Short mmCIF file of C-alpha atoms in Angstrom, two decimals:
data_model
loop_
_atom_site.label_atom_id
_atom_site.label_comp_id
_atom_site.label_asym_id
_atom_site.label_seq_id
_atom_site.Cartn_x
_atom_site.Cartn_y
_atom_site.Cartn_z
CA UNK A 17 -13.04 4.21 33.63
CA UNK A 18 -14.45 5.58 30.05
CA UNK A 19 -13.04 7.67 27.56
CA UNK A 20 -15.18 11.14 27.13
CA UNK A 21 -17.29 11.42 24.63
CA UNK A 22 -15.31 13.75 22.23
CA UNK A 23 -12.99 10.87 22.46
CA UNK A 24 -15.41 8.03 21.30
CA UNK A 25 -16.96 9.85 18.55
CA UNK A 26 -13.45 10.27 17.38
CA UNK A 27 -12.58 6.24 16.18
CA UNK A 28 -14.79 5.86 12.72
CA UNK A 29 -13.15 9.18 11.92
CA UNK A 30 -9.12 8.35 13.01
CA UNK A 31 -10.14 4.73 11.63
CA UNK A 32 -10.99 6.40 7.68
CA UNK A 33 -7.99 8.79 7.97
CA UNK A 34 -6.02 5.70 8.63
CA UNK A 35 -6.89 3.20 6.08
CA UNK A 36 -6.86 6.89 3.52
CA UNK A 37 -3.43 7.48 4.39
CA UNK A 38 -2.65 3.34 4.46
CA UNK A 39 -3.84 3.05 0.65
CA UNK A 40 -1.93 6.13 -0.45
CA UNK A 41 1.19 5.03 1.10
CA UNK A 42 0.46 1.49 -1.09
CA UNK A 43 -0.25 2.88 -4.06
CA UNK A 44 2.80 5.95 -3.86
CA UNK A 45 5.17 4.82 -1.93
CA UNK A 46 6.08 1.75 -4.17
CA UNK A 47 9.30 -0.74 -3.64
CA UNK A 48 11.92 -0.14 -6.12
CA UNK A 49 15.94 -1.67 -5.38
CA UNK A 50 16.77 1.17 -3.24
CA UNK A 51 13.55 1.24 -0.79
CA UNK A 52 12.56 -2.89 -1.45
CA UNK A 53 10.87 -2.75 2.34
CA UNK A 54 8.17 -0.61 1.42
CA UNK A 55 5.98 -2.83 1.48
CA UNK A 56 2.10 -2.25 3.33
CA UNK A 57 -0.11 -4.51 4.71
CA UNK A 58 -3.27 -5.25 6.50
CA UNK A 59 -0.81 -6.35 9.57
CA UNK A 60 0.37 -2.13 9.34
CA UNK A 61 -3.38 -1.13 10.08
CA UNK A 62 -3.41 -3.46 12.76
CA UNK A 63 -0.40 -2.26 14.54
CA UNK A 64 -1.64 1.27 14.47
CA UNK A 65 -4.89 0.55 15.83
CA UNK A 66 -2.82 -1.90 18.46
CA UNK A 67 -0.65 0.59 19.45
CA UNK A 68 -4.02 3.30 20.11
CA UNK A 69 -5.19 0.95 22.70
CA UNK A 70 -2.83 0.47 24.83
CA UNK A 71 -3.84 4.28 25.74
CA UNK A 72 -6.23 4.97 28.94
CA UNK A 73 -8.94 7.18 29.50
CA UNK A 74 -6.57 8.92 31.84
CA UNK A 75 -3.99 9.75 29.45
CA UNK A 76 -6.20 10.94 27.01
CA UNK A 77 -8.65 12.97 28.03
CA UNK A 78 -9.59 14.67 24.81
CA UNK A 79 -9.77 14.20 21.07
CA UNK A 80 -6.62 16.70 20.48
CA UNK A 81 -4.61 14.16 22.79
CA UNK A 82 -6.00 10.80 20.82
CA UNK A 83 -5.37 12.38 17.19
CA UNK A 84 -1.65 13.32 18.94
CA UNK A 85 -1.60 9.45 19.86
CA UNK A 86 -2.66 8.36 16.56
CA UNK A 87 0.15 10.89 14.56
CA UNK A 88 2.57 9.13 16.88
CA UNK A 89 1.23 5.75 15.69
CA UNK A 90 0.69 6.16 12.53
CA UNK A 91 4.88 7.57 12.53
CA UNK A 92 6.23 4.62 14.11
CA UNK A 93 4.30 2.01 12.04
CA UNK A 94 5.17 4.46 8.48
CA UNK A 95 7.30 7.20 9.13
CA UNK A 96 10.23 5.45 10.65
CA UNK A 97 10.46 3.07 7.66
CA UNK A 98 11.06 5.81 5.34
CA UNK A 99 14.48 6.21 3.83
CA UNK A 100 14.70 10.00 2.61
CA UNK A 101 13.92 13.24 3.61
CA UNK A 102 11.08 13.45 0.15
CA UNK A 103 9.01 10.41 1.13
CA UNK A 104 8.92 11.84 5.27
CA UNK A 105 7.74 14.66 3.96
CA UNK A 106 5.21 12.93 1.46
CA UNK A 107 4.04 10.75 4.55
CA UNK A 108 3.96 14.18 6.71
CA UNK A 109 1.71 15.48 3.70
CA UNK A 110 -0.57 12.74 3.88
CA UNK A 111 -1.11 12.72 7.45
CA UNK A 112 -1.46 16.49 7.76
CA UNK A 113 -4.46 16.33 4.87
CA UNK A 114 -5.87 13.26 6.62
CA UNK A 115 -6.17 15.77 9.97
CA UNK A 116 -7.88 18.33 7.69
CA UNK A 117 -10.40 15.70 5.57
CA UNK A 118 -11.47 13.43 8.45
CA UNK A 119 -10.62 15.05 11.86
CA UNK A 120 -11.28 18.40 11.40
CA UNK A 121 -7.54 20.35 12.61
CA UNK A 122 -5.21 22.02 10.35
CA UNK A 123 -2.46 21.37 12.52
CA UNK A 124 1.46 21.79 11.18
CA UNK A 125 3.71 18.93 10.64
CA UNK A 126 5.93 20.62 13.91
CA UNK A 127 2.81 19.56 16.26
CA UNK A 128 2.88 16.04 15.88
CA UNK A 129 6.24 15.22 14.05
CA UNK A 130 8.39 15.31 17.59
CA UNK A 131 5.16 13.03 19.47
CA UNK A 132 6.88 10.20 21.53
CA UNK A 133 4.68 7.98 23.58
CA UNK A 134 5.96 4.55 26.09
CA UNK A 135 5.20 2.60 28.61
CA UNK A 136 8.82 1.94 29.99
CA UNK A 137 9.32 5.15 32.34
CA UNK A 138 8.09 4.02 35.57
CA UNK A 139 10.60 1.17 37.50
CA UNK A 140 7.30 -0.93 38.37
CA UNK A 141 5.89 -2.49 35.56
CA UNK A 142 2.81 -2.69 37.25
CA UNK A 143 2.43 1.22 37.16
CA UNK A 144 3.76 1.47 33.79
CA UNK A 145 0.78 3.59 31.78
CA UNK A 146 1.68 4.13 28.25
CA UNK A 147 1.96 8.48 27.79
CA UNK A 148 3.39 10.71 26.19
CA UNK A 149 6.75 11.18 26.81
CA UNK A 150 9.79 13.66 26.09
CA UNK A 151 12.68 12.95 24.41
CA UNK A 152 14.99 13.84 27.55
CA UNK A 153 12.61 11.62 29.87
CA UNK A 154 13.22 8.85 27.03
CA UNK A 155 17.15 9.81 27.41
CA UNK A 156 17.30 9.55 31.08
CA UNK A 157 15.44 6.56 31.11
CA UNK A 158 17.92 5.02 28.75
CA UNK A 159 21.25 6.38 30.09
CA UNK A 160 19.48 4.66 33.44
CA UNK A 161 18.61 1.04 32.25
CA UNK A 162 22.42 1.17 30.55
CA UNK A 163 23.69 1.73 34.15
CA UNK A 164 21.80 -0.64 35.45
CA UNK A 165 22.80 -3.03 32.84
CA UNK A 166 26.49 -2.42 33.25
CA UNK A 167 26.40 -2.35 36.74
CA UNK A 168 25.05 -6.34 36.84
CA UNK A 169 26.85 -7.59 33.81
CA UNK A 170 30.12 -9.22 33.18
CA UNK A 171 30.32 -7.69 29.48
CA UNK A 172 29.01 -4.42 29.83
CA UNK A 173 27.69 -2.21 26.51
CA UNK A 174 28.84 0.81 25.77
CA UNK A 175 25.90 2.27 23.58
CA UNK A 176 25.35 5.93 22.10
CA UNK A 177 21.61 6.61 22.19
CA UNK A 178 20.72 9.07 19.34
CA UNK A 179 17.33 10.35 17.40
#
């Protein structure tokens, strides 16, 4: 199967926005004592654009659901090493004007700052598809495999799953 064609035409543009946003984030969000792991690489470009393939033409149909993919990348591999509320909402800043100057959409940092996607929801890993997914469907899922755990184990875990 092949992505459509609004898709396609998409990558040079997501690809700019990316390394944009990748060379602010090196040359604003600097290591001090407090915040020594901010540290960028080549490697983070890498796992963005690793983490957009693993996508299928049937899960993403459009270019609204690939620059929803790549908001969701681009958090995981940025975003969730942030420390503070200012430099999340720096980051959220960048990506929002990186929408606007190379894809086109205005969209507000509520549209894409909630974005979860996985590949661990269905019980055959053969069928597993990586999607987007909710945060009660990741819950479930969770609360399920911890079951499952406990239920085989001689030392079961008592875990607290939070956001």
């Amino acid at each position: 199967s092949v992505f459509a064609e609004e898709v396609s035409l998409l990558s040079p543009q997501l690809i700019e926005a990316t390394i944009d946003i990748y060379n602010q984030m090196c040359q604003t969000m600097l290591p001090t004592p407090a915040k020594s792991h901010y540290t960028f690489n080549l490697r983070d470009l890498s796992k963005v654009v690793q983490g957009m393939l693993q996508i299928t033409p049937q899960r993403c149909g459009t270019g609204d659901d690939l620059v929803r993919l790549w908001c969701h990348e681009m958090s995981r591999v940025f975003r969730d090493r942030l420390i503070d509320d200012e430099d999340r909402t720096r980051f959220s800043d960048m990506v929002q004007k990186g929408m606007k100057d190379h894809l086109e959409r205005d969209w507000a940092g509520s549209d894409y700052d909630e974005l979860i996607y996985g590949a661990f929801l269905a019980a055959d890993p053969d069928a597993r598809l990586y999607e987007p997914i909710t945060l009660e469907e990741v819950q479930g899922k969770f609360d399920e495999y911890l079951v499952d755990y406990n239920v085989s184990s001689t030392k079961p875990m008592n875990l607290v799953f939070f956001k």
